[in-house]
Short mmCIF file of C-alpha atoms in Angstrom, two decimals:
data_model
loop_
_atom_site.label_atom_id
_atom_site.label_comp_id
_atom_site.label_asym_id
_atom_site.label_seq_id
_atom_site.Cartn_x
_atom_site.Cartn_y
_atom_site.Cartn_z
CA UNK A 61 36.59 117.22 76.98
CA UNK A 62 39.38 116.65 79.26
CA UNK A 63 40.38 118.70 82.02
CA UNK A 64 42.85 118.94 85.22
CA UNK A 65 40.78 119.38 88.04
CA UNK A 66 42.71 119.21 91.88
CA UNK A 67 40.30 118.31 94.82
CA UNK A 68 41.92 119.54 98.18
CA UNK A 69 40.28 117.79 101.10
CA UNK A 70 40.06 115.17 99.05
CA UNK A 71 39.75 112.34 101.84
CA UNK A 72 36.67 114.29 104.16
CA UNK A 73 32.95 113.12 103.80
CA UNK A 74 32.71 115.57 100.86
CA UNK A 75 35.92 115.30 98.97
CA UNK A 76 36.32 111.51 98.78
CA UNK A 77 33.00 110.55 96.97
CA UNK A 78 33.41 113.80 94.98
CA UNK A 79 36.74 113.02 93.75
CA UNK A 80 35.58 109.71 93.01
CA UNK A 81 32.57 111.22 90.63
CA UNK A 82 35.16 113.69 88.70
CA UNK A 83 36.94 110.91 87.96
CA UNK A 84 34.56 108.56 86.65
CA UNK A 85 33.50 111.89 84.39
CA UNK A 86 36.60 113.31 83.67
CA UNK A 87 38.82 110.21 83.51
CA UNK A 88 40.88 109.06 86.78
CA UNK A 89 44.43 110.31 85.84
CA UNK A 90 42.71 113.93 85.28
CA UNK A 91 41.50 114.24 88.54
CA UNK A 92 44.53 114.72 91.46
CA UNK A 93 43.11 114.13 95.31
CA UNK A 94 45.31 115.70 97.44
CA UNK A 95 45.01 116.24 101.63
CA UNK A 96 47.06 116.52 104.89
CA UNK A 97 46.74 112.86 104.98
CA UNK A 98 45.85 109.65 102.96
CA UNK A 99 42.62 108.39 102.08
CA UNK A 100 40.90 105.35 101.60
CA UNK A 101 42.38 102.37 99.39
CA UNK A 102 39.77 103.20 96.67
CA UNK A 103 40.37 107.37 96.91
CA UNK A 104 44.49 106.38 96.50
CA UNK A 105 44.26 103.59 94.39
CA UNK A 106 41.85 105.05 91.46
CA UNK A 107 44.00 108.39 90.51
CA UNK A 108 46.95 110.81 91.88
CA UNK A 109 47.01 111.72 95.11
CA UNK A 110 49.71 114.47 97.01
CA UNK A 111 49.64 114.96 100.48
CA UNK A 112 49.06 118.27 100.68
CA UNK A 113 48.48 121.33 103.38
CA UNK A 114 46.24 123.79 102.03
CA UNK A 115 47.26 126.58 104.44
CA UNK A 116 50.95 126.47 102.57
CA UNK A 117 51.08 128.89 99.04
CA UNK A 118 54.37 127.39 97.97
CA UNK A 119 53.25 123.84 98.22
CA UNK A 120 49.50 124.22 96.65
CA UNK A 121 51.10 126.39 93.82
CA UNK A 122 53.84 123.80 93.36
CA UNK A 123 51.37 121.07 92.99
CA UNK A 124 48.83 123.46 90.43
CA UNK A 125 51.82 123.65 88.17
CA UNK A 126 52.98 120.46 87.93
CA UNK A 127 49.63 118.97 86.94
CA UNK A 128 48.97 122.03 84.99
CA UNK A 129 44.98 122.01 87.04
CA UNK A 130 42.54 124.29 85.63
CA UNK A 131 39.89 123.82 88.16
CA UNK A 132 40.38 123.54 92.04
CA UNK A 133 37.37 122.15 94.43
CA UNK A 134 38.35 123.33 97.85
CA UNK A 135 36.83 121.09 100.22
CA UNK A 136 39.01 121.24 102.99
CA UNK A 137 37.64 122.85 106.32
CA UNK A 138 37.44 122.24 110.08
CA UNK A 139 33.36 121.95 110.78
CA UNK A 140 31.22 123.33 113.15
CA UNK A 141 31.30 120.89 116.26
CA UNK A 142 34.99 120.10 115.98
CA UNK A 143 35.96 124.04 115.33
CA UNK A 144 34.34 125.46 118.38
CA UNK A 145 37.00 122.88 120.08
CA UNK A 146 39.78 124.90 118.27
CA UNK A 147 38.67 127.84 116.94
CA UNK A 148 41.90 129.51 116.05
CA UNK A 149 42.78 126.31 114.42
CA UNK A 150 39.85 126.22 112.14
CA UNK A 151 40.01 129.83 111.30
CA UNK A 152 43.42 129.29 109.64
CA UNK A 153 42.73 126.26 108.11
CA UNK A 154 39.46 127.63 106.78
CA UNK A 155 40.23 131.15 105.66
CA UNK A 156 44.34 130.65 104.43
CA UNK A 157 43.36 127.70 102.19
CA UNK A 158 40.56 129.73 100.67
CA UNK A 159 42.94 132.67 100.37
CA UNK A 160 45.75 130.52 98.55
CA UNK A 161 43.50 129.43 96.17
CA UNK A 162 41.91 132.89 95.32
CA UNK A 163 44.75 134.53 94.90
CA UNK A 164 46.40 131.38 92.55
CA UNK A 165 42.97 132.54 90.21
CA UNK A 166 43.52 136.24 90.62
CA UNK A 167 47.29 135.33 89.36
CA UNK A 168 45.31 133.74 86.32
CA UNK A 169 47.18 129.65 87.56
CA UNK A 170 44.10 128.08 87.88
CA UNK A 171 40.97 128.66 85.90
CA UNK A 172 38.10 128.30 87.92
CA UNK A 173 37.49 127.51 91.64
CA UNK A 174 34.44 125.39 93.91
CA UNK A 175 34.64 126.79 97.64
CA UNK A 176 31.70 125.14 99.36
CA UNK A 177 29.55 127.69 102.18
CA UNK A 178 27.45 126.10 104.43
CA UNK A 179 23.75 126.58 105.92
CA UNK A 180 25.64 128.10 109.19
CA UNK A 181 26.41 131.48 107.95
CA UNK A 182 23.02 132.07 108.97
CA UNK A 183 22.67 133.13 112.94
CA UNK A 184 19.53 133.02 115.46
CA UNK A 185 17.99 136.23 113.96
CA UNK A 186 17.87 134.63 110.22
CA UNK A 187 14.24 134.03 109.31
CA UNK A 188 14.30 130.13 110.00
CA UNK A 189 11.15 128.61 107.34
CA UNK A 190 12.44 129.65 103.62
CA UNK A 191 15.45 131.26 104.35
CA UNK A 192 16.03 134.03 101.75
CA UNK A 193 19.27 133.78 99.40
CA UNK A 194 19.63 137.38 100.70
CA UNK A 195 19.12 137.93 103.80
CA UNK A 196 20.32 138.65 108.12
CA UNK A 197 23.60 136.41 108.92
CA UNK A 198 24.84 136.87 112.50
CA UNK A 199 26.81 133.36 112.68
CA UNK A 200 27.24 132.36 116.08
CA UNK A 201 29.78 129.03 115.34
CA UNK A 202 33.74 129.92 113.80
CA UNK A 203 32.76 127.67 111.65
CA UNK A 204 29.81 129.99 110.36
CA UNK A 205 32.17 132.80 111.12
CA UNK A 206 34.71 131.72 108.70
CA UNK A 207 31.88 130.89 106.18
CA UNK A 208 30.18 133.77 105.80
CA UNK A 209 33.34 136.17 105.79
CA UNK A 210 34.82 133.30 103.07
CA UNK A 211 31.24 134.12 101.22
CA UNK A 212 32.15 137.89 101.37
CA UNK A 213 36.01 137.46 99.91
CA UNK A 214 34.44 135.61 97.29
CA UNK A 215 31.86 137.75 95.55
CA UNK A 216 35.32 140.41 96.33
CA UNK A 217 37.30 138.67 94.47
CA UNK A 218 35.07 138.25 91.77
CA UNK A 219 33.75 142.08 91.20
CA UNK A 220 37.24 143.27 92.03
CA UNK A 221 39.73 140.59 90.29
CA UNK A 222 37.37 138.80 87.74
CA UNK A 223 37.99 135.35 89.93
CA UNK A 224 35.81 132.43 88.40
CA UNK A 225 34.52 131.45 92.29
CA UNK A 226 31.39 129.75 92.59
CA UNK A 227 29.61 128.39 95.76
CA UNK A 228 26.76 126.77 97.59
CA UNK A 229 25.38 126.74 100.94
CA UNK A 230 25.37 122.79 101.69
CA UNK A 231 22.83 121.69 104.17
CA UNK A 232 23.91 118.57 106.69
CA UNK A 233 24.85 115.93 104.75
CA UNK A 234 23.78 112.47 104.88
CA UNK A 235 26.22 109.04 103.26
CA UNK A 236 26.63 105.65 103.74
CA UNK A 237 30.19 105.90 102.15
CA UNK A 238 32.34 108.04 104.35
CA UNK A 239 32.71 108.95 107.64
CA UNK A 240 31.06 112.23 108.95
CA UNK A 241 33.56 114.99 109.69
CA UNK A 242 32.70 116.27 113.23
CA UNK A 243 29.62 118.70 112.19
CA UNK A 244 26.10 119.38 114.41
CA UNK A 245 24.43 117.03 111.55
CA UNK A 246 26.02 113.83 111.98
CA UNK A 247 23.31 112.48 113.98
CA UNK A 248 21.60 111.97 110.27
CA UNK A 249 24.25 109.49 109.49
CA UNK A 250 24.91 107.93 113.16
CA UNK A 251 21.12 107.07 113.67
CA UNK A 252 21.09 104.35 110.59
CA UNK A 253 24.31 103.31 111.42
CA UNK A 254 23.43 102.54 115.18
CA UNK A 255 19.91 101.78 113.90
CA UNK A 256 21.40 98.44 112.32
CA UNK A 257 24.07 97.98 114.72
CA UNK A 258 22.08 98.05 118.37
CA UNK A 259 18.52 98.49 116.82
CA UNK A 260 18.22 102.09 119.42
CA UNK A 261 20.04 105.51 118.89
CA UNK A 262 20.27 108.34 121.89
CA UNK A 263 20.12 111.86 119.69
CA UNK A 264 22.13 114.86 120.46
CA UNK A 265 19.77 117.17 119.34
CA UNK A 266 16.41 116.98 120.95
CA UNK A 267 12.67 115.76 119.72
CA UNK A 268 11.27 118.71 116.84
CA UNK A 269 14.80 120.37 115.90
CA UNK A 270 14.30 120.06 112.11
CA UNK A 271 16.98 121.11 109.89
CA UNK A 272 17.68 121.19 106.28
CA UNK A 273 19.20 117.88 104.81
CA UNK A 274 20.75 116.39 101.88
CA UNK A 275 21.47 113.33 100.62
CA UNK A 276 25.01 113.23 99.34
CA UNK A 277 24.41 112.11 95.96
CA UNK A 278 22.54 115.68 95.39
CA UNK A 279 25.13 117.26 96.65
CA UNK A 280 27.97 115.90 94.78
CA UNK A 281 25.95 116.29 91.71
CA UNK A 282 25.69 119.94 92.54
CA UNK A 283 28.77 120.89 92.93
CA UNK A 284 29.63 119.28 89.52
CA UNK A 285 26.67 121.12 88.07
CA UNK A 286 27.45 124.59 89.29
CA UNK A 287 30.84 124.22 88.09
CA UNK A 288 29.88 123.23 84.56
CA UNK A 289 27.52 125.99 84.08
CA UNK A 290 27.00 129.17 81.95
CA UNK A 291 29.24 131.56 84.60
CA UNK A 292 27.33 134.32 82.41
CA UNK A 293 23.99 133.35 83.77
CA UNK A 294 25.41 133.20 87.59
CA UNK A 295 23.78 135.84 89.44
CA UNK A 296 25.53 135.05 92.63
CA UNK A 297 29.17 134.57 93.67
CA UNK A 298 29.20 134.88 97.28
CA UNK A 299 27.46 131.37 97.85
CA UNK A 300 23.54 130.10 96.12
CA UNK A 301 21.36 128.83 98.55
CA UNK A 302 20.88 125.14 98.04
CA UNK A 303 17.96 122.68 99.64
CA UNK A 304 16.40 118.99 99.24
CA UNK A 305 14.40 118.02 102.41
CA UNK A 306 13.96 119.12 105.82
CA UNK A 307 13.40 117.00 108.92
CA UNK A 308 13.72 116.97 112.45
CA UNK A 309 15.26 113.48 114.57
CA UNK A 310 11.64 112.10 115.52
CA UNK A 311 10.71 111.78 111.59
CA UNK A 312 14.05 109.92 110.01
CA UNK A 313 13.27 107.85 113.01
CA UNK A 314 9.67 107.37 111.24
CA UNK A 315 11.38 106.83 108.45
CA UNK A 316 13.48 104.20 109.62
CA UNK A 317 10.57 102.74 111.68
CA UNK A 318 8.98 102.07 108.58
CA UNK A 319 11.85 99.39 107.48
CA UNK A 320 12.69 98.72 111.17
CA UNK A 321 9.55 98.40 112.97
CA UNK A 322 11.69 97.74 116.51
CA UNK A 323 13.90 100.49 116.51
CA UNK A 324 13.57 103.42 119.29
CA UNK A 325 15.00 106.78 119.72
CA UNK A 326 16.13 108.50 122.53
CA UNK A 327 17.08 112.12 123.32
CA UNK A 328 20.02 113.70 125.14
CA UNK A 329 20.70 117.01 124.17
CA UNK A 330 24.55 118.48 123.74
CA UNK A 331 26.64 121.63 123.00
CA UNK A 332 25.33 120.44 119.22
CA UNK A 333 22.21 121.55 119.98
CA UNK A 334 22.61 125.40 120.87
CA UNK A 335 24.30 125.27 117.29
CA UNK A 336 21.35 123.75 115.28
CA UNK A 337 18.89 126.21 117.20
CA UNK A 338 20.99 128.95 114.96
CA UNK A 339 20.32 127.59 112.03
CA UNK A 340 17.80 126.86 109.43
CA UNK A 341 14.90 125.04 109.11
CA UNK A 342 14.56 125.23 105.96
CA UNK A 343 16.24 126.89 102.73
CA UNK A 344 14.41 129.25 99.99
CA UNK A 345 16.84 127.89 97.15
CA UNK A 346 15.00 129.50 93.87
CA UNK A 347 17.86 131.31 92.76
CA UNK A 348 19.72 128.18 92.15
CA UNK A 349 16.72 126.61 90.46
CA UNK A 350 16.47 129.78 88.31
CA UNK A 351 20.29 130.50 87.13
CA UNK A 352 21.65 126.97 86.53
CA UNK A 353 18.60 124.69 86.81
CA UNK A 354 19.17 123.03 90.57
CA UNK A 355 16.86 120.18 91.35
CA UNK A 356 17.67 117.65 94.06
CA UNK A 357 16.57 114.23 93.52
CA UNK A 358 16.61 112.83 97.09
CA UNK A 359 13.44 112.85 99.36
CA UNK A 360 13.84 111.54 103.27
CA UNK A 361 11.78 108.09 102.26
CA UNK A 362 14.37 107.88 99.16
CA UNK A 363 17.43 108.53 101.34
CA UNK A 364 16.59 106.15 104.29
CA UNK A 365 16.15 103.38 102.00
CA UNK A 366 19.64 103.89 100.24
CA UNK A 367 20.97 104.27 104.05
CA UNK A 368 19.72 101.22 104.92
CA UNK A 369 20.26 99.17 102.26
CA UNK A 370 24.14 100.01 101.53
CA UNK A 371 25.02 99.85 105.45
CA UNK A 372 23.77 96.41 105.47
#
């Protein structure tokens, strides 16, 4: 079955390897990248791509009607570490590109619509082992701000307008393939990357702050999943609760310790780490499991060697 699907943030950590997956599934010229700038040879070379701001109606709807897209992934947002640097900046960019796309499904243009949440909705007064799908959120980052209030237009949108939305709450995010984006868990991709390159990494988070993790082949496959399921067995449309492992800097450095018997770690704690003590440790994600059969495949062992071995 073919379909036009539009990725927008199609050249972030996220969007390039999930464009890439839609259109090994779906068939390259069905899937059209688009983002305020160009991608990588392979992203621009394998499909269409538009440059493309997300905060602009005219343009996005211009773009949905040429190519006729049915489904939009949204993936284009200003993270947590980078957006406390400008929050007014990532407020717009993160609320009016989920707005334009809302209200292009509540004028029936596109069909149905992935908006990725994120584990920082949740705030310092969120139980932190098993978070609940349902429970306290005082976000203390604009990111989380703009996540959790994104989360709350959603489910809106949905009980009010009929809107085929459907989310998850990604945990950091670990790949070989693409740069991370300026989030408080980048330190899961920098320390293999320095771990190879100068055989020592200095961590800006300190010894025992354990967070929840993914590796990005789960996550990708998630999105993808979510999107292809029942929508009549989805119980939630604000955002589902989504988990694979948890760990805090002293274990992937176990982990890596294990391959790379030489390498040492080093803490020195920044801004980052006031963030990460707001969030998470780790994520109750049953609901997921329950309604559309989420399963990640990825332990930390599983993940470190896959790091390892594709950064060589």
């Amino acid at each position: 079955m073919t379909k036009s699907i539009l990725i927008i943030g199609a050249c972030g950590q996220i969007g390039t390897e999930l464009t890439l997956a839609l259109r090994e599934k779906y068939g390259d010229v069905n899937v059209i990248a688009s983002d305020i700038r160009e991608g990588t040879d392979v992203l621009m070379k394998s499909g269409p791509f538009e440059i493309l701001d997300a905060t602009n109606y005219d343009a996005l709807e211009d773009i949905v009607m040429h190519y006729e897209v049915e489904e939009v992934y949204l993936m284009a947002a200003m993270l947590s570490a980078t957006a406390e640097k400008f929050p007014e900046r990532a407020w717009t960019l993160n609320m009016n590109s989920l707005f334009n796309t809302l209200n292009l499904a509540k004028e029936k243009k596109i069909d149905k619509l992935f908006w990725p949440s994120s584990i920082a909705v949740f705030g310092s007064n969120t139980p932190k082992e098993q978070t609940p799908q349902h429970t306290l959120m005082e976000p203390s980052t604009v990111y989380g701000i703009s996540k959790q209030t994104g989360e709350r237009w959603c489910a809106y949108y949905h009980a009010k307008y009929g809107v085929d939305v459907r989310s998850v709450r990604f945990p950091g995010l670990i790949s070989w393939k693409t740069q991370p984006g300026g989030g408080t868990t980048d330190y899961a991709v920098e320390i293999y990357v320095k771990a190879l390159e100068k055989g020592s990494y200095s961590c800006f988070l300190k010894k025992g702050t354990k967070l929840p993790m993914m590796f990005m082949d789960d996550a990708i496959r998630a999105a993808i999943e979510l999107m292809e399921s029942d929508g009549a067995k989805l119980s939630i449309r604000s955002s589902y609760n989504l988990g694979a492992m948890s760990f805090a800097p002293e274990e992937i450095a176990e982990s890596i310790q294990a391959v790379i018997p030489t390498f040492t770690i080093s803490y020195n704690p920044d801004f980052r780490q006031a963030i990460a003590d707001s969030w998470p440790s780790s994520i109750d994600d049953s609901q997921a499991r329950k309604d559309w059969g989420w399963s990640p495949e990825f332990d930390l062992a599983r993940t470190t060697a896959e790091m390892l071995e594709n950064l060589r």
